[in-house]
Tab-separated table of C-alpha atoms in Angstrom:
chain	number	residue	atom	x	y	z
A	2	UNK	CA	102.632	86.639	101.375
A	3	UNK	CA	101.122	85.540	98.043
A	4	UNK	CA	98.950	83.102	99.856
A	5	UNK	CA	98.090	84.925	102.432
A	6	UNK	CA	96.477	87.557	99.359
A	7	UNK	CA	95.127	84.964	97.527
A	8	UNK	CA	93.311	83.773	100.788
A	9	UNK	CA	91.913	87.469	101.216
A	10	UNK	CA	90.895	87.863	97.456
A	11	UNK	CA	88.931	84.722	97.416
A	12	UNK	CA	87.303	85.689	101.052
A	13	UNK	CA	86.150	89.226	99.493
A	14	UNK	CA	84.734	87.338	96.561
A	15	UNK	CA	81.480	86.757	98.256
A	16	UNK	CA	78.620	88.828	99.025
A	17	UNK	CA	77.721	87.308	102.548
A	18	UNK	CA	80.955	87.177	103.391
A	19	UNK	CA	81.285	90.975	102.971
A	20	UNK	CA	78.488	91.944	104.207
A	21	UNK	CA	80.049	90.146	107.141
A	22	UNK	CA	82.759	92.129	107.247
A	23	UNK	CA	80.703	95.143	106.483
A	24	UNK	CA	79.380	94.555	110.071
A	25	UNK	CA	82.425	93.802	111.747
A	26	UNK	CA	83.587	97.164	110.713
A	27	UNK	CA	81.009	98.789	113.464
A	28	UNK	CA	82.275	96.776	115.898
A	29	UNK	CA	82.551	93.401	117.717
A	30	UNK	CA	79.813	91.054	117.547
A	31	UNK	CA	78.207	87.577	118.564
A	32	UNK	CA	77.889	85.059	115.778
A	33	UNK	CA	74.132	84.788	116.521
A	34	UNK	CA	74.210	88.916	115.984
A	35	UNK	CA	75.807	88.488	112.514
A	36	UNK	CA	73.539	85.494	111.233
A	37	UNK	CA	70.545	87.389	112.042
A	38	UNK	CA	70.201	89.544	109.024
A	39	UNK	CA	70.727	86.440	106.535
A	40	UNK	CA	68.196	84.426	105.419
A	41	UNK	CA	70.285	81.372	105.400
A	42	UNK	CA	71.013	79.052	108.369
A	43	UNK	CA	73.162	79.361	111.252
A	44	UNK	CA	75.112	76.953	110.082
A	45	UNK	CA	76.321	78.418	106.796
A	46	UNK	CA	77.245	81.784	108.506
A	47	UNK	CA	79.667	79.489	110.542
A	48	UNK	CA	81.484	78.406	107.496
A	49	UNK	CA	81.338	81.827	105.443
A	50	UNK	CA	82.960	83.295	108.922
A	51	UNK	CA	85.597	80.273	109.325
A	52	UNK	CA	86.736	80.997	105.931
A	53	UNK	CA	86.977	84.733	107.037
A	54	UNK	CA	89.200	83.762	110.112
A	55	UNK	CA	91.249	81.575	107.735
A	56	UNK	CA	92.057	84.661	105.878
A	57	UNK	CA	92.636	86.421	108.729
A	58	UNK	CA	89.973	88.790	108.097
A	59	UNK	CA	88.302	88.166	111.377
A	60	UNK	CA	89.280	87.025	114.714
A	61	UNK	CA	87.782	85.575	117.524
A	62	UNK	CA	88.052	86.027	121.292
A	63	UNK	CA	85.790	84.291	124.185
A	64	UNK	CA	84.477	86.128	126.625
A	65	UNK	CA	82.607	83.438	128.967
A	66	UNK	CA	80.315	81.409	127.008
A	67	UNK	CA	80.657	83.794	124.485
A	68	UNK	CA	82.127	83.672	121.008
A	69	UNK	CA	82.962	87.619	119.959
A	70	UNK	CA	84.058	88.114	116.778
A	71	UNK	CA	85.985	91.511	115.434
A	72	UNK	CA	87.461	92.822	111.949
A	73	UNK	CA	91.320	92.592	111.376
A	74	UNK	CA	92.190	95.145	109.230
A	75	UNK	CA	95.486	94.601	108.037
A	76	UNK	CA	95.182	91.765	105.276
A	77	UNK	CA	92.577	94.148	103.643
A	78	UNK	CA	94.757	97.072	103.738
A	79	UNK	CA	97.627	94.449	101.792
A	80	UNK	CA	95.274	93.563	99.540
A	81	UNK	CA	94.609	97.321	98.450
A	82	UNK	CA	98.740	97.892	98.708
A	83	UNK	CA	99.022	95.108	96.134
A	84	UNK	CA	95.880	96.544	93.873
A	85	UNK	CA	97.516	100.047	94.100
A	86	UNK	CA	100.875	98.764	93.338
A	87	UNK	CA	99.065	97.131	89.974
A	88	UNK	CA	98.127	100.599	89.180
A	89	UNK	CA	101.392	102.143	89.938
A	90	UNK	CA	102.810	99.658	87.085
A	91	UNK	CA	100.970	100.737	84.360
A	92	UNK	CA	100.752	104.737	84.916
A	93	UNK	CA	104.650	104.338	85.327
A	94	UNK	CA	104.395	102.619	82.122
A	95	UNK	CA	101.893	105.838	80.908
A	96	UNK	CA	104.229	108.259	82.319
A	97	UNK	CA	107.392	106.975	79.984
A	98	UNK	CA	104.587	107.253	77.239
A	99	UNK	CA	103.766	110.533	77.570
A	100	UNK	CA	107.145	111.547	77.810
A	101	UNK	CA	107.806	110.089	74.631
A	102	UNK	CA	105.439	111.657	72.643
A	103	UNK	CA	106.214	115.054	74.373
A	104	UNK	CA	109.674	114.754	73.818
A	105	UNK	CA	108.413	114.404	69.506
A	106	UNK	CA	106.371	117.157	70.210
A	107	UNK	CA	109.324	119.224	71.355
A	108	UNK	CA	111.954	118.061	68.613
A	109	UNK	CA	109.603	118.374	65.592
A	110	UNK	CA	108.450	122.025	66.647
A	111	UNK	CA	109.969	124.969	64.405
A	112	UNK	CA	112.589	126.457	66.834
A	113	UNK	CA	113.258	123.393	68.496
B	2	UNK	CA	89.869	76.913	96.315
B	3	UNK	CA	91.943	76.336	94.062
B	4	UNK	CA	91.103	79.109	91.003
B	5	UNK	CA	93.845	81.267	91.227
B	6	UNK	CA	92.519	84.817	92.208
B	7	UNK	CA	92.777	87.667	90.104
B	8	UNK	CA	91.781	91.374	90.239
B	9	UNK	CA	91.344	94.016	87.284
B	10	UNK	CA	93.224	97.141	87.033
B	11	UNK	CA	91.745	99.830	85.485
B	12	UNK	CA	94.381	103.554	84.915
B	13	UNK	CA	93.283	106.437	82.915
B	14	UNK	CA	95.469	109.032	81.133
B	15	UNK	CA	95.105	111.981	79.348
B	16	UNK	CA	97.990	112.703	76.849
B	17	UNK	CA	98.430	115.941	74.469
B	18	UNK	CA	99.198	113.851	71.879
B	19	UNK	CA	95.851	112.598	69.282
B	20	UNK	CA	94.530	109.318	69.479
B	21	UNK	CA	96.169	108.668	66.369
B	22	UNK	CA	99.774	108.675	67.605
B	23	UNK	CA	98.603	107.471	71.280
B	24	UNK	CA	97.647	104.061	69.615
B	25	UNK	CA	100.447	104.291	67.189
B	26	UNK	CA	102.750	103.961	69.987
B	27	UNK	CA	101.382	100.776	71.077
B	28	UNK	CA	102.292	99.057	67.961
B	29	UNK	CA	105.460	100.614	67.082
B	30	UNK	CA	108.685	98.646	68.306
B	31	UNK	CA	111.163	101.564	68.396
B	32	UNK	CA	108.434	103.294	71.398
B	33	UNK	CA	107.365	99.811	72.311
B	34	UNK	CA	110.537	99.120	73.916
B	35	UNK	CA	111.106	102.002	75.563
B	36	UNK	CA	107.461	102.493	77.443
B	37	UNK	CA	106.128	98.866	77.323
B	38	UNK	CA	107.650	96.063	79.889
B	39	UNK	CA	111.075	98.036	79.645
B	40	UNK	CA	112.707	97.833	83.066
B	41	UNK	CA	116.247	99.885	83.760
B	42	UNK	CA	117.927	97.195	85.980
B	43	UNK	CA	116.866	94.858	82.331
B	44	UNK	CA	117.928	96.025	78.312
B	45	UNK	CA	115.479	95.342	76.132
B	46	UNK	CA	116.950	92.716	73.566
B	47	UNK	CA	114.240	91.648	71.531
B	48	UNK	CA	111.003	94.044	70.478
B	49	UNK	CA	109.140	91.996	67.905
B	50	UNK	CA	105.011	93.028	67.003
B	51	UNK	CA	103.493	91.916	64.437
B	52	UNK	CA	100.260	94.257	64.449
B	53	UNK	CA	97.346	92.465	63.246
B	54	UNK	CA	94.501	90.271	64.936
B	55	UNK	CA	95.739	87.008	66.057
B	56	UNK	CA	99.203	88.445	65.807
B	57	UNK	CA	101.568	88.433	68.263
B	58	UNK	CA	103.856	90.646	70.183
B	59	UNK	CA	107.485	90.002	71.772
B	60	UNK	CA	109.371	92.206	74.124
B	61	UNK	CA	112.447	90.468	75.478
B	62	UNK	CA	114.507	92.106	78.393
B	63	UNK	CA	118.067	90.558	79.660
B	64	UNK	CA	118.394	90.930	83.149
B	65	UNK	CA	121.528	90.404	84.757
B	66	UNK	CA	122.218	88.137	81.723
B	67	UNK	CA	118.917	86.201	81.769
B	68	UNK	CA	116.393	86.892	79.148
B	69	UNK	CA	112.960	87.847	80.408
B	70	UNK	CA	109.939	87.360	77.514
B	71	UNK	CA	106.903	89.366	77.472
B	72	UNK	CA	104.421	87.894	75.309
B	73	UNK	CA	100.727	87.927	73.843
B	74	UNK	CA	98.596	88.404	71.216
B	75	UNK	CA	96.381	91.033	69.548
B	76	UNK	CA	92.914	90.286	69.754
B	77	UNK	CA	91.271	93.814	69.015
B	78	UNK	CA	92.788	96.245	66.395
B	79	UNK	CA	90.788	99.730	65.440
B	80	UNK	CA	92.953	102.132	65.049
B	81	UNK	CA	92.637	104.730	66.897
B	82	UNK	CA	89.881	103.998	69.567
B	83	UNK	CA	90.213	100.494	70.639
B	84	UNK	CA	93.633	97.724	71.447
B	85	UNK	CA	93.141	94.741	72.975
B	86	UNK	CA	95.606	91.924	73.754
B	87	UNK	CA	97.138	89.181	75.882
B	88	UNK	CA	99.538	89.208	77.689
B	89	UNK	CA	101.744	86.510	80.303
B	90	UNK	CA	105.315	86.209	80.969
B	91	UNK	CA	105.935	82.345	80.231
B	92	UNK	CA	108.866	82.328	82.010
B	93	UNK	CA	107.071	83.184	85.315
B	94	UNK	CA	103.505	81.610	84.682
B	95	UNK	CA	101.680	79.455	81.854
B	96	UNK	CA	98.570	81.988	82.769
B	97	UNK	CA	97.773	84.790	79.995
B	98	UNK	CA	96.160	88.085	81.153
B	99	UNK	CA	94.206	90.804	79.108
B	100	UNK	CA	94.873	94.694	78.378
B	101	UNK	CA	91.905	96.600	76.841
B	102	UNK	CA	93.217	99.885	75.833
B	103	UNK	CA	90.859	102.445	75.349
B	104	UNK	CA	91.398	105.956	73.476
B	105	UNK	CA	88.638	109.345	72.770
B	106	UNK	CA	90.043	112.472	71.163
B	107	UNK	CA	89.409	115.142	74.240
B	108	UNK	CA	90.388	118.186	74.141
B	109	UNK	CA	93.137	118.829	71.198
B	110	UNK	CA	94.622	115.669	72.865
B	111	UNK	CA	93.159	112.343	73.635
B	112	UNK	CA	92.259	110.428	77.158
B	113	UNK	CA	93.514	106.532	77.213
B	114	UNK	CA	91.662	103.963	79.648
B	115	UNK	CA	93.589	100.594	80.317
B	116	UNK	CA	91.743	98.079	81.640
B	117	UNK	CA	94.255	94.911	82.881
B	118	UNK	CA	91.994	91.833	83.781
B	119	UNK	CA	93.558	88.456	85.387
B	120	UNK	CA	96.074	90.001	86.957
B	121	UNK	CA	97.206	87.648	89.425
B	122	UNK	CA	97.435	87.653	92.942
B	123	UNK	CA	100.448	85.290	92.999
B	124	UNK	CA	103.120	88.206	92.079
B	125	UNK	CA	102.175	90.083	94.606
B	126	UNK	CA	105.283	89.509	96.329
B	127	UNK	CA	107.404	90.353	92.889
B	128	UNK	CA	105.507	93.060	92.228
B	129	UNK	CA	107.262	96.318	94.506
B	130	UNK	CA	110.494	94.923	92.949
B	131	UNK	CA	108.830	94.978	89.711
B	132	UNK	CA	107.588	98.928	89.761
B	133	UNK	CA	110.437	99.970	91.647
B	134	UNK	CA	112.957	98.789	88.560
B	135	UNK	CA	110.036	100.750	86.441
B	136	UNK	CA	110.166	103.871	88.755
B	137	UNK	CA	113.611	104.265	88.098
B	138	UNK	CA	113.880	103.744	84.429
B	139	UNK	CA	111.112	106.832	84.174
B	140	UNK	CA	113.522	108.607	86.434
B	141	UNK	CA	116.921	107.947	84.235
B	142	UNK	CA	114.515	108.696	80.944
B	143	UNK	CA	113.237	112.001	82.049
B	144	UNK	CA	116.934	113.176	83.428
């Protein structure tokens, strides 16, 4: 599991490789299709989109002579899980803190 | 690829309370304890801060009778707008992350912006144990 996120954060860290993805998200597509809007070879779109299928971010299927490539959503939707869960942490964290200083508010206050 | 990744996590919160006694909280053991890297499954054993730059902080919580050390050190102090510090649990990973806390009067009250940066994607597998044990201890607190 902790792999498997680390593979997907250090696939999103690149800009060609999410504009890649970016793609992908309107559909299937040839590898030729995807490499045209770079300016960089061929050859380097391979490798940006083998890391992509090593994450699991993209898969392939052959239809004929055809390689078709398509988004897999699911490792992106664990990697926004695990951010969300970071978040959860510290406004748990905020939420014990505000009770805190409520619960002063509430024992200082004439009355109380 | 071997650089560990990590992500920043970013929460805002507005509290009642003034920026003042927001910040206060952050250095003050007795709250310290009870908000900061307390877990309810844990007891907090040790709460040791020592509030000045290049100080260092120590919250220690025994769970199931194994001491668990949160640790760090206080790079940024200006009371009330601005915290910073480290932060790694050594017993877990040699790796130290950073917590830039944030703090404006708005309001009456104040609004508090933590920033977490380095948080590593290696406890992501700990981590729904790790806010489920804090989900309850804000449940048992507030009953």
């Amino acid at each position: 599991m902790n792999k498997a996120l680390d593979l997907t954060l250090a696939a999103l860290a690149d800009p060609t490789r999410r504009a890649i993805l970016q793609r992908l998200s309107h559909g299937e597509a040839r590898v030729t299709e995807l490499a045209a809007p770079f300016p960089i070879s061929l050859n380097s779109v391979s490798k940006h989109i083998r890391i992509l299928e090593r994450a699991r971010l993209v898969r392939r299927r052959r239809a004929g002579r055809e390689h078709l490539l398509s988004l897999e959503q699911k490792p992106l939707d664990e990697a926004a899980a695990w951010m969300a869960g970071q978040r959860n942490i510290w406004n748990a964290r905020l939420d014990v803190l505000e009770a805190l200083l409520e619960a002063e508010d509430v024992a200082s206050s004439p009355g109380a | 690829m071997t650089t560990p990744k990590t992500v920043t996590v970013k929460v805002s919160r507005r509290f009642k309370a003034s920026p003042e006694r927001v910040f206060d909280a952050w250095l003050d053991p007795a709250k310290a304890r009870l908000f900061l890297f307390a877990t309810p499954a844990g007891e907090v054993v040790r709460a040791d801060i020592d509030a000045r730059v290049g100080g260092r902080f120590l919250i220690a919580d025994r769970r199931d009778g194994e001491d668990v050390e949160h640790t760090g050190e206080y790079l940024e102090i200006e009371r009330p707008r601005r915290l910073v510090f480290t932060f790694g649990v050594p017993k877990f990973s040699k790796d130290y992350s950073r917590v830039s806390i944030d703090i404006v009067a708005m309001d009456g009250g104040s609004e508090l912006t933590l920033t977490h940066e380095g948080v590593l994607a290696e406890y992501a597998d700990k981590t729904p144990e790790g806010w489920g044990m804090i989900f309850d201890g804000l449940t048992r607190l507030l009953g």
